[in-house]
Structures are given as C-alpha cells and as structure tokens.
Short mmCIF file of C-alpha atoms and ligand atoms in Angstrom, two decimals:
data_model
loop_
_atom_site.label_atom_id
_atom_site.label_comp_id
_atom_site.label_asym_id
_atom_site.label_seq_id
_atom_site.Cartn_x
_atom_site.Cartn_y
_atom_site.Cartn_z
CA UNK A 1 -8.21 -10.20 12.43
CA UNK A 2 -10.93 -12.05 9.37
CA UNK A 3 -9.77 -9.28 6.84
CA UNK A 4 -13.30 -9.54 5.44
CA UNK A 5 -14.27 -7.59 8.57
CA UNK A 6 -12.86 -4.58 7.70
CA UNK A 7 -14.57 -4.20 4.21
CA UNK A 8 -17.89 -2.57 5.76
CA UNK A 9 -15.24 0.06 7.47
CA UNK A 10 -13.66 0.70 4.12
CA UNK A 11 -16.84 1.22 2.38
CA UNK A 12 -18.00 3.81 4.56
CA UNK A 13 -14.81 5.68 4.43
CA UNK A 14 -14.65 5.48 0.49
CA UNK A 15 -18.60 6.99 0.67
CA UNK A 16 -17.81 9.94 3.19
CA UNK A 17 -19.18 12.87 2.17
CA UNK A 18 -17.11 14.92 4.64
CA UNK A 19 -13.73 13.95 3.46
CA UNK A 20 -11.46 14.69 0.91
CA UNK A 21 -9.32 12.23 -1.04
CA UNK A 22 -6.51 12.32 0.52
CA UNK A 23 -8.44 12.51 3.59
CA UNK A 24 -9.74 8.80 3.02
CA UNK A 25 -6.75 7.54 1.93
CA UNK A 26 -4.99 8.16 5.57
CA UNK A 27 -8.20 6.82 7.42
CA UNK A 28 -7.99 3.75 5.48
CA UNK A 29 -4.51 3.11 5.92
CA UNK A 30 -5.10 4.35 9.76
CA UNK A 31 -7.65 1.89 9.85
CA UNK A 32 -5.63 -0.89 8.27
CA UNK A 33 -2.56 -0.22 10.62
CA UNK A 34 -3.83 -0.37 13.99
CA UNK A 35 -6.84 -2.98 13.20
CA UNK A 36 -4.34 -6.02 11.49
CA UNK A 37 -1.40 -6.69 13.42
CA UNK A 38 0.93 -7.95 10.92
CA UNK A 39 0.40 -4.24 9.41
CA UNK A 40 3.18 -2.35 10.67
CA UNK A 41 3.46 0.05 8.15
CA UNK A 42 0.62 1.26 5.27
CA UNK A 43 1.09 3.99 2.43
CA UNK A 44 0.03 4.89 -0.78
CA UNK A 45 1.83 6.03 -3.17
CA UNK A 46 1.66 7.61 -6.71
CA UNK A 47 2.97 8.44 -10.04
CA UNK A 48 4.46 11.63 -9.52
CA UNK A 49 2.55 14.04 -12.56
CA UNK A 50 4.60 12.40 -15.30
CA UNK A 51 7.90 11.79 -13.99
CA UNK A 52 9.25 8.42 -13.56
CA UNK A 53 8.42 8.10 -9.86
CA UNK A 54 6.41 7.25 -7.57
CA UNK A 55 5.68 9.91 -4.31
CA UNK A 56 3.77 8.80 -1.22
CA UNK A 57 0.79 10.54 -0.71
CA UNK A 58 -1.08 8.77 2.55
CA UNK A 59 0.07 6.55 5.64
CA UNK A 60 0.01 5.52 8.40
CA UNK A 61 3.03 4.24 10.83
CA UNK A 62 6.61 5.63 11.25
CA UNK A 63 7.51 8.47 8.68
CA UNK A 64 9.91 7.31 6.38
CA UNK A 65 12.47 9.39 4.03
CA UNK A 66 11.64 6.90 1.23
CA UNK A 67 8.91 9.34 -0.27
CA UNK A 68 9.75 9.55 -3.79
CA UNK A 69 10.74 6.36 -5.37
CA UNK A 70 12.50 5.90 -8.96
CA UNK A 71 10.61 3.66 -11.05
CA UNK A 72 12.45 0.25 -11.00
CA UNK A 73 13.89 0.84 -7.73
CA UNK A 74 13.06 -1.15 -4.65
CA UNK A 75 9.73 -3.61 -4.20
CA UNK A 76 7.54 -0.16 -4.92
CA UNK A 77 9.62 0.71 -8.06
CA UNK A 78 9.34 -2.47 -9.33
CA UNK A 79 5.91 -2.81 -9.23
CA UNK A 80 5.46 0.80 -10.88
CA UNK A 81 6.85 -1.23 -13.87
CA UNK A 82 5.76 -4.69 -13.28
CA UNK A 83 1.72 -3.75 -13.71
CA UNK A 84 1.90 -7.60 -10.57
CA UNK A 85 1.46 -7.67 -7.09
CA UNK A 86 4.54 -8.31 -5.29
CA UNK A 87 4.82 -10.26 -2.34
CA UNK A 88 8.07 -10.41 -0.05
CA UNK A 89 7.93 -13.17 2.45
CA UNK A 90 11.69 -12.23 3.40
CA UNK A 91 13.37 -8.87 2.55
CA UNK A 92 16.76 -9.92 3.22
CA UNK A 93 16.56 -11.87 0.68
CA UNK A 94 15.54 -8.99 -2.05
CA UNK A 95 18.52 -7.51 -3.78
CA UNK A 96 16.52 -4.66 -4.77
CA UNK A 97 14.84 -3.47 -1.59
CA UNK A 98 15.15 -0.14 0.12
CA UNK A 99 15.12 -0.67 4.00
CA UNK A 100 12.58 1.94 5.49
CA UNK A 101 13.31 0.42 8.82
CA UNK A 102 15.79 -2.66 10.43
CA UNK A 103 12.74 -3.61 12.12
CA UNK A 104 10.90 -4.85 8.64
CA UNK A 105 10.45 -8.31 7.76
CA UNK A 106 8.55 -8.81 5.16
CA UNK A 107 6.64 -6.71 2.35
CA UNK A 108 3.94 -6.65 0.13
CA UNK A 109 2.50 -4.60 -2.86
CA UNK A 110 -0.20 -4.37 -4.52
CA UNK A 111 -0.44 -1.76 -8.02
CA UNK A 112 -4.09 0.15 -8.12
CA UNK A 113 -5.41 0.75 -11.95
CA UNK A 114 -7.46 3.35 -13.17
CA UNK A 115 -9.03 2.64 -16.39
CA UNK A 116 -6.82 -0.31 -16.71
CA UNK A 117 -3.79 1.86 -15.91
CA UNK A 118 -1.45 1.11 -13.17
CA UNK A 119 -1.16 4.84 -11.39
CA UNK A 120 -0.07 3.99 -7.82
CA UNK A 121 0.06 0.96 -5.33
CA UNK A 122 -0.59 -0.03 -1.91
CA UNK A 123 2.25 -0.94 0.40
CA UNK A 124 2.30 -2.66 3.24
CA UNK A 125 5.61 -3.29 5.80
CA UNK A 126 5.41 -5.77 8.15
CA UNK A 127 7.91 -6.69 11.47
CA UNK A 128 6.28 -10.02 11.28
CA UNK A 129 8.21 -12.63 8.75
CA UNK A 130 6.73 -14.23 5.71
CA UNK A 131 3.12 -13.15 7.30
CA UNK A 132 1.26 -12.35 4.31
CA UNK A 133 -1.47 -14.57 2.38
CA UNK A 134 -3.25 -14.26 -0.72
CA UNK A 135 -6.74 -13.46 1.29
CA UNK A 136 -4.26 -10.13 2.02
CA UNK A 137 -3.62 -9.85 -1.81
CA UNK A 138 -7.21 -10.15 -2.39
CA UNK A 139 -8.36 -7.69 0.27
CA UNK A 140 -5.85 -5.07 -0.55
CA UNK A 141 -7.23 -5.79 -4.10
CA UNK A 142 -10.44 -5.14 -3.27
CA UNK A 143 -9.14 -1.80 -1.14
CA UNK A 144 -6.85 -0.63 -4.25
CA UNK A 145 -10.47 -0.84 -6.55
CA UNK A 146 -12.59 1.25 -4.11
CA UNK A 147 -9.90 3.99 -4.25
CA UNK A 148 -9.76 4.11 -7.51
CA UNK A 149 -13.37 5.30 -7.75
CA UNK A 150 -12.11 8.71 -5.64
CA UNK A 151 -9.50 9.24 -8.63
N1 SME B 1 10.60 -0.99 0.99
C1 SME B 1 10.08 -0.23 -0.11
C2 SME B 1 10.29 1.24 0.09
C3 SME B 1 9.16 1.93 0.73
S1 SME B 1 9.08 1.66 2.39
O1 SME B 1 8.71 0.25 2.63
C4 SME B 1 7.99 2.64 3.15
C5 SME B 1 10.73 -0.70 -1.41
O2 SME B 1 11.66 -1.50 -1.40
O3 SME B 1 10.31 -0.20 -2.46
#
C-alpha cells in the first residue's frame, strides 16, 4: 500500500461535517488498519485531563486492557515524556514495553502537538517485524497534524 494514497481518504474524514471527533478518529484508524497490512493494531490516545497518563480514546483492532498508561511507562509512556517519535523495529528487545498481545512484533509512535504541545500520540502495533519506515513516520506525521485541527 503507497501510504500517500490514503491522504485524500484522511482529508475527507478530517472535513466531515457529519461526524464528531471522536467519530473521525475511529474511521481514520479503521481506515488505517484494514487498508496497510503491516497495521495490525491503531489507537489514539490522550493526556488524561491533567493526570499523568495517557487514556485511549479511538482504535481500531483487538481491544486491549492497556487503556490508561502512566507517563514513562511502556513505548506510549515514554513518548508522553519524550515530546520524539519512537520507533520499535523489535519489541523483545524493549525493556520497557507493555505486551498488548504475543502476537506483536514491532511498534511505532508518533506524539501529536497542539500549539506546540505534545497532548496525545498515534500508535501503531504491528505482527510484522522491523516493518516500519520513515515514509510511515512521515505519514502518521502528517495524520497526527490534521487531527490536531479537530482539537
Ligand atoms: N505497547 C504499548 C502499549 C499500548 S498497546 O500497544 C495497545 C507500550 O509499550 O506503551
């Protein structure tokens, strides 16, 4: 799947008069989940008002029990702190990971800013090892900016 495809899809999603927020949120990460195969699971999550943590408010894939996340803890906590994408081309080899499934290879996550601050992130599981480029960084970059115009 050219990644670049699915920007015209996002776009119209993002400008959808019809649905809320949220609403776009789980279409994109719908969209994102059954169009690129080495997305196996998609979520966003938040800041949680002003705690610490973050809480998953969209996705798409097998529900997972990891919905509120300390911030420093796992690939999604660190990130909460780190303000950097984080790729993981192996997760077995991450000391601080939290397993969401056996079946997950690799991982990657990208923060999304509002007014320069980092309020949530994308996250992205994947069954396929070490499958993720930077054209992924730069589209879920380019996803991460368009949702921040619905915040
Ligand atoms: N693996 C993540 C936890 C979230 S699940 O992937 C849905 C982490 O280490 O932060």
């Amino acid at each position: 799947m050219e990644l670049d495809l699915l920007k015209p899809q996002i776009d119209q999603i993002i400008a959808d008069t019809e649905r809320t927020p949220d609403q776009k949120m789980e279409a994109i990460c719908e969209l994102l989940q059954t169009s690129v195969a080495h997305y196996d699971w998609v979520g966003f999550y938040f800041k949680n008002g002003d705690k610490n943590e973050l809480k998953l408010r969209a996705f798409a894939g097998e529900p997972t029990d990891h919905t509120i996340i300390p911030f420093g803890k796992g690939i999604c906590g660190q990130v909460a702190v780190s303000n950097e994408n984080f790729v993981v081309p192996d997760v077995a080899a991450q000391d601080n990971y939290i397993a969401c499934s056996i079946n997950v290879k690799a991982e990657v996550v990208i923060p999304l800013f509002v007014n320069g601050e980092n309020i949530g992130q994308i996250d992205i599981d994947s069954h396929t090892p070490d499958p993720f480029t930077e054209a992924d960084e730069r589209f879920l970059e380019y996803i991460n900016k368009k949702v921040a115009t619905l915040l």
